[in-house]
Amino acid sequence: MKIVILNSSPRRKGNTSKLCDAFCKGVVTTDKNPDITTVFLNELNFKGCQSCFACKLRGSKQYGRCSLNDELTPILTAVNEADCIVFASPIYLMDVNSSAKAFLERLCFSLGSYEVGYRSLATKKALVVTIYTMNTNKKFAPVKAMNNVDMFLGHIFSPPQRLCSYDTYQFSDYSKYVVDVFNEAEKAKQRENQFPKDLHKAYTLGADTATAYLKNRINK
Ligand SMILES: Cc1cc2nc3c(=O)[nH]c(=O)nc-3n(C[C@H](O)[C@H](O)[C@H](O)COP(=O)(O)O)c2cc1C
């Protein structure tokens, strides 16, 4: 099973990364030899969509493919060939963060056609998992923004399985920073009690996704 993980967090050891790692551990319980590529979007040199419309050009070889040539180019190809895509982003300003957004512009605009019915131009109906981590609790989560991303990825590939981790621990040592609005004790409690449960959910999601893929392949 070919899996591409698009992790937009700038923190390689942050909450989002830990959940992605747990997902991978879950995958290998079912698929002993998965082909997993993890992409840290924040470390790549790339731009969002430049509105050149080459991907929409009638009769063009580039139809349905992004023409920009930068460090995202091979990643877009890998995503289009994947059996499973994991899109993982921390929430910044009530939305996915900027590298996640730039990636989505490039992917979804080129693969989402303007043909009648808005046909998807993706090569495969890859399984999709979305992972969102945020400081806020469930009540104030940016549901519209997450629904929006899931809607686009769902249209182009297949409806995502979503995992949200709320109330995440932001600072390694809260006492060093001015964060009067958050109660550190509450945060620590959350990290101790809830975050391991979120990791377990990610692990289970990994196992379930690999199972769904293998079942689907057998039935084909
Ligand atoms: C620039 C910035 C903006 C943020 N905006 C929000 C926000 O609007 N809502 C929220 O719940 N958390 C917000 N956060 C907190 C992060 O989403 C949260 O700590 C997340 O789990 C970080 O993921 P990471 O550990 O993988 O980097 C923000 C963090 C940063 C650095």
Coordinates of C-alpha atoms in Angstrom, one line a residue, residues 6-220:
L6 CA 1.4 15.4 3.9
N7 CA 2.3 17.0 7.3
S8 CA 2.2 20.8 7.3
S9 CA 3.4 21.3 10.8
P10 CA 6.8 23.1 11.1
R11 CA 7.4 21.0 14.2
R12 CA 8.8 17.6 13.4
K13 CA 8.2 16.4 16.9
G14 CA 4.9 18.3 17.5
N15 CA 1.4 17.1 18.0
T16 CA 0.6 16.6 14.3
S17 CA 3.8 14.6 13.7
K18 CA 3.1 12.4 16.7
L19 CA -0.4 11.6 15.4
C20 CA 1.0 10.8 11.9
D21 CA 3.6 8.5 13.5
A22 CA 0.9 6.7 15.5
F23 CA -1.1 6.3 12.2
C24 CA 1.9 4.6 10.6
K25 CA 2.3 2.3 13.5
G26 CA -1.3 1.2 13.1
V27 CA -0.8 0.6 9.4
V28 CA 2.0 -1.9 9.9
T29 CA -0.2 -4.0 12.2
T30 CA -2.1 -4.9 9.1
D31 CA 0.1 -4.2 6.1
K32 CA 3.6 -5.5 7.1
N33 CA 5.4 -3.7 4.3
P34 CA 3.7 -0.4 3.4
D35 CA 5.4 2.1 1.1
I36 CA 5.1 5.2 3.3
T37 CA 6.5 8.6 2.2
T38 CA 6.2 11.4 4.8
V39 CA 6.4 15.0 3.4
F40 CA 7.0 17.9 5.7
L41 CA 5.4 20.6 3.6
N42 CA 6.9 23.4 5.6
E43 CA 10.4 22.3 4.6
L44 CA 9.8 22.4 0.9
N45 CA 10.4 25.4 -1.3
F46 CA 7.1 25.9 -3.2
K47 CA 4.3 28.4 -4.0
G48 CA 0.6 28.2 -4.0
C49 CA -1.4 28.2 -7.3
Q50 CA -0.2 31.0 -9.6
S51 CA -3.5 31.0 -11.6
C52 CA -1.8 30.2 -14.9
F53 CA -4.6 27.9 -15.9
A54 CA -2.2 25.5 -17.7
C55 CA -4.0 22.7 -15.9
K56 CA -7.3 23.7 -17.6
L57 CA -5.8 24.2 -21.2
R58 CA -7.9 22.4 -23.8
G59 CA -6.0 19.7 -25.6
S60 CA -2.9 20.2 -23.5
K61 CA -0.6 17.4 -22.3
Q62 CA -0.6 19.2 -18.9
Y63 CA -4.4 19.1 -18.7
G64 CA -5.3 18.2 -15.1
R65 CA -1.8 18.5 -13.9
C66 CA 0.0 21.5 -12.2
S67 CA 2.6 23.1 -14.5
L68 CA 4.6 24.9 -11.8
N69 CA 8.0 23.3 -11.4
D70 CA 9.3 23.5 -7.9
E71 CA 9.8 21.2 -4.9
L72 CA 6.2 20.3 -4.7
T73 CA 6.1 19.0 -8.3
P74 CA 7.3 15.4 -7.5
I75 CA 5.1 15.4 -4.4
L76 CA 2.0 16.1 -6.5
T77 CA 2.9 13.2 -8.7
A78 CA 3.4 10.9 -5.7
V79 CA 0.0 11.9 -4.3
N80 CA -1.7 11.1 -7.5
E81 CA -0.2 7.6 -7.5
A82 CA -0.9 6.9 -3.8
D83 CA -3.4 4.4 -2.5
C84 CA -3.8 6.5 0.7
I85 CA -3.3 10.1 1.4
V86 CA -2.9 11.5 4.9
F87 CA -3.4 15.2 5.1
A88 CA -2.3 16.5 8.5
S89 CA -2.3 20.2 9.6
P90 CA -2.2 22.2 12.8
I91 CA -4.9 24.8 12.9
Y92 CA -3.6 28.4 12.5
L93 CA -6.0 31.3 12.7
M94 CA -9.0 29.1 12.5
D95 CA -7.9 27.3 9.3
V96 CA -5.3 24.9 8.0
N97 CA -1.9 26.6 8.0
S98 CA -0.3 28.4 5.0
S99 CA 1.8 25.5 3.6
A100 CA -1.2 23.2 3.8
K101 CA -3.3 25.7 2.0
A102 CA -0.7 26.3 -0.7
F103 CA -0.4 22.5 -1.2
L104 CA -4.2 22.2 -1.4
E105 CA -4.4 25.0 -4.0
R106 CA -1.9 23.2 -6.3
L107 CA -3.5 19.7 -5.8
C108 CA -7.2 20.5 -5.8
F109 CA -7.3 23.1 -8.5
S110 CA -5.4 21.0 -11.0
L111 CA -7.3 17.7 -10.3
G112 CA -10.7 19.3 -9.9
S113 CA -11.9 19.9 -13.5
Y114 CA -14.3 22.6 -14.7
E115 CA -16.0 20.1 -16.9
V116 CA -19.8 19.7 -16.5
G117 CA -20.2 17.7 -13.3
Y118 CA -16.7 18.9 -12.1
R119 CA -15.2 15.5 -12.8
S120 CA -12.2 14.6 -10.7
L121 CA -9.0 14.1 -12.8
A122 CA -7.2 12.0 -10.2
T123 CA -5.7 8.8 -11.4
K124 CA -7.0 6.8 -8.4
K125 CA -9.7 7.1 -5.8
A126 CA -7.2 7.0 -3.0
L127 CA -8.3 6.6 0.6
V128 CA -8.0 9.8 2.5
V129 CA -7.3 10.5 6.1
T130 CA -7.3 14.1 7.5
I131 CA -5.7 15.0 10.8
Y132 CA -6.2 18.3 12.5
T133 CA -4.6 19.5 15.7
M134 CA -5.6 22.6 17.6
N135 CA -5.2 24.5 20.8
T136 CA -8.9 25.1 21.2
N137 CA -11.5 22.6 22.5
K138 CA -14.2 21.0 20.3
K139 CA -16.7 23.7 20.9
F140 CA -14.5 26.4 19.1
A141 CA -13.0 24.1 16.5
P142 CA -13.0 25.6 12.9
V143 CA -15.5 23.1 11.6
K144 CA -16.2 25.1 8.4
A145 CA -12.5 25.1 7.5
M146 CA -12.1 21.4 8.1
N147 CA -15.3 20.6 6.2
N148 CA -14.1 22.6 3.3
V149 CA -10.8 20.7 3.1
D150 CA -12.5 17.4 3.5
M151 CA -15.1 18.3 0.8
F152 CA -12.3 19.1 -1.8
L153 CA -10.2 16.0 -1.0
G154 CA -13.4 13.9 -0.8
H155 CA -14.5 15.1 -4.2
I156 CA -11.1 14.5 -5.9
F157 CA -10.2 11.2 -4.1
S158 CA -12.6 9.6 -1.6
P159 CA -14.5 10.9 1.5
P160 CA -11.9 11.4 4.3
Q161 CA -11.8 9.8 7.7
R162 CA -11.2 12.7 10.0
L163 CA -9.3 12.8 13.2
C164 CA -9.2 15.9 15.4
S165 CA -7.0 16.4 18.4
Y166 CA -8.2 19.3 20.6
D167 CA -6.6 21.3 23.4
T168 CA -3.1 20.3 22.4
Y169 CA 0.0 21.2 24.4
Q170 CA 1.6 24.1 22.6
F171 CA 4.7 25.0 24.7
S172 CA 7.2 22.5 26.1
D173 CA 7.4 24.6 29.3
Y174 CA 4.4 27.0 29.8
S175 CA 6.1 28.8 32.7
K176 CA 8.7 30.3 30.2
Y177 CA 6.1 32.1 28.1
V178 CA 3.4 34.7 28.6
V179 CA 0.3 32.5 28.2
D180 CA -2.0 33.9 31.0
V181 CA -5.2 32.9 29.1
F182 CA -4.5 29.2 29.4
N183 CA -4.4 27.2 32.5
E184 CA -1.2 25.2 32.4
A185 CA -2.5 22.6 34.9
E186 CA -5.6 22.0 32.7
K187 CA -3.4 21.7 29.6
A188 CA -1.0 19.3 31.3
K189 CA -4.0 17.2 32.4
Q190 CA -5.3 17.1 28.9
R191 CA -1.9 16.1 27.5
E192 CA -1.7 13.3 30.1
N193 CA -5.2 12.0 29.7
Q194 CA -6.6 12.9 26.3
F195 CA -3.6 13.0 24.0
P196 CA -2.7 9.3 24.5
K197 CA -6.3 8.6 23.5
D198 CA -5.9 10.6 20.4
L199 CA -2.7 8.8 19.6
H200 CA -4.6 5.5 20.0
K201 CA -7.3 6.8 17.7
A202 CA -4.7 7.6 15.1
Y203 CA -3.2 4.1 15.5
T204 CA -6.6 2.4 15.1
L205 CA -7.3 4.6 12.1
G206 CA -4.0 3.4 10.5
A207 CA -4.9 -0.2 11.1
D208 CA -8.5 0.3 9.8
T209 CA -7.3 2.2 6.7
A210 CA -4.8 -0.6 5.8
T211 CA -7.6 -3.2 6.4
A212 CA -10.0 -1.2 4.1
Y213 CA -7.4 -1.0 1.4
L214 CA -6.6 -4.7 1.5
K215 CA -10.3 -5.7 1.5
N216 CA -10.9 -3.4 -1.4
R217 CA -8.0 -4.9 -3.4
I218 CA -9.2 -8.5 -2.7
N219 CA -12.7 -7.6 -3.9
K220 CA -11.4 -6.1 -7.2

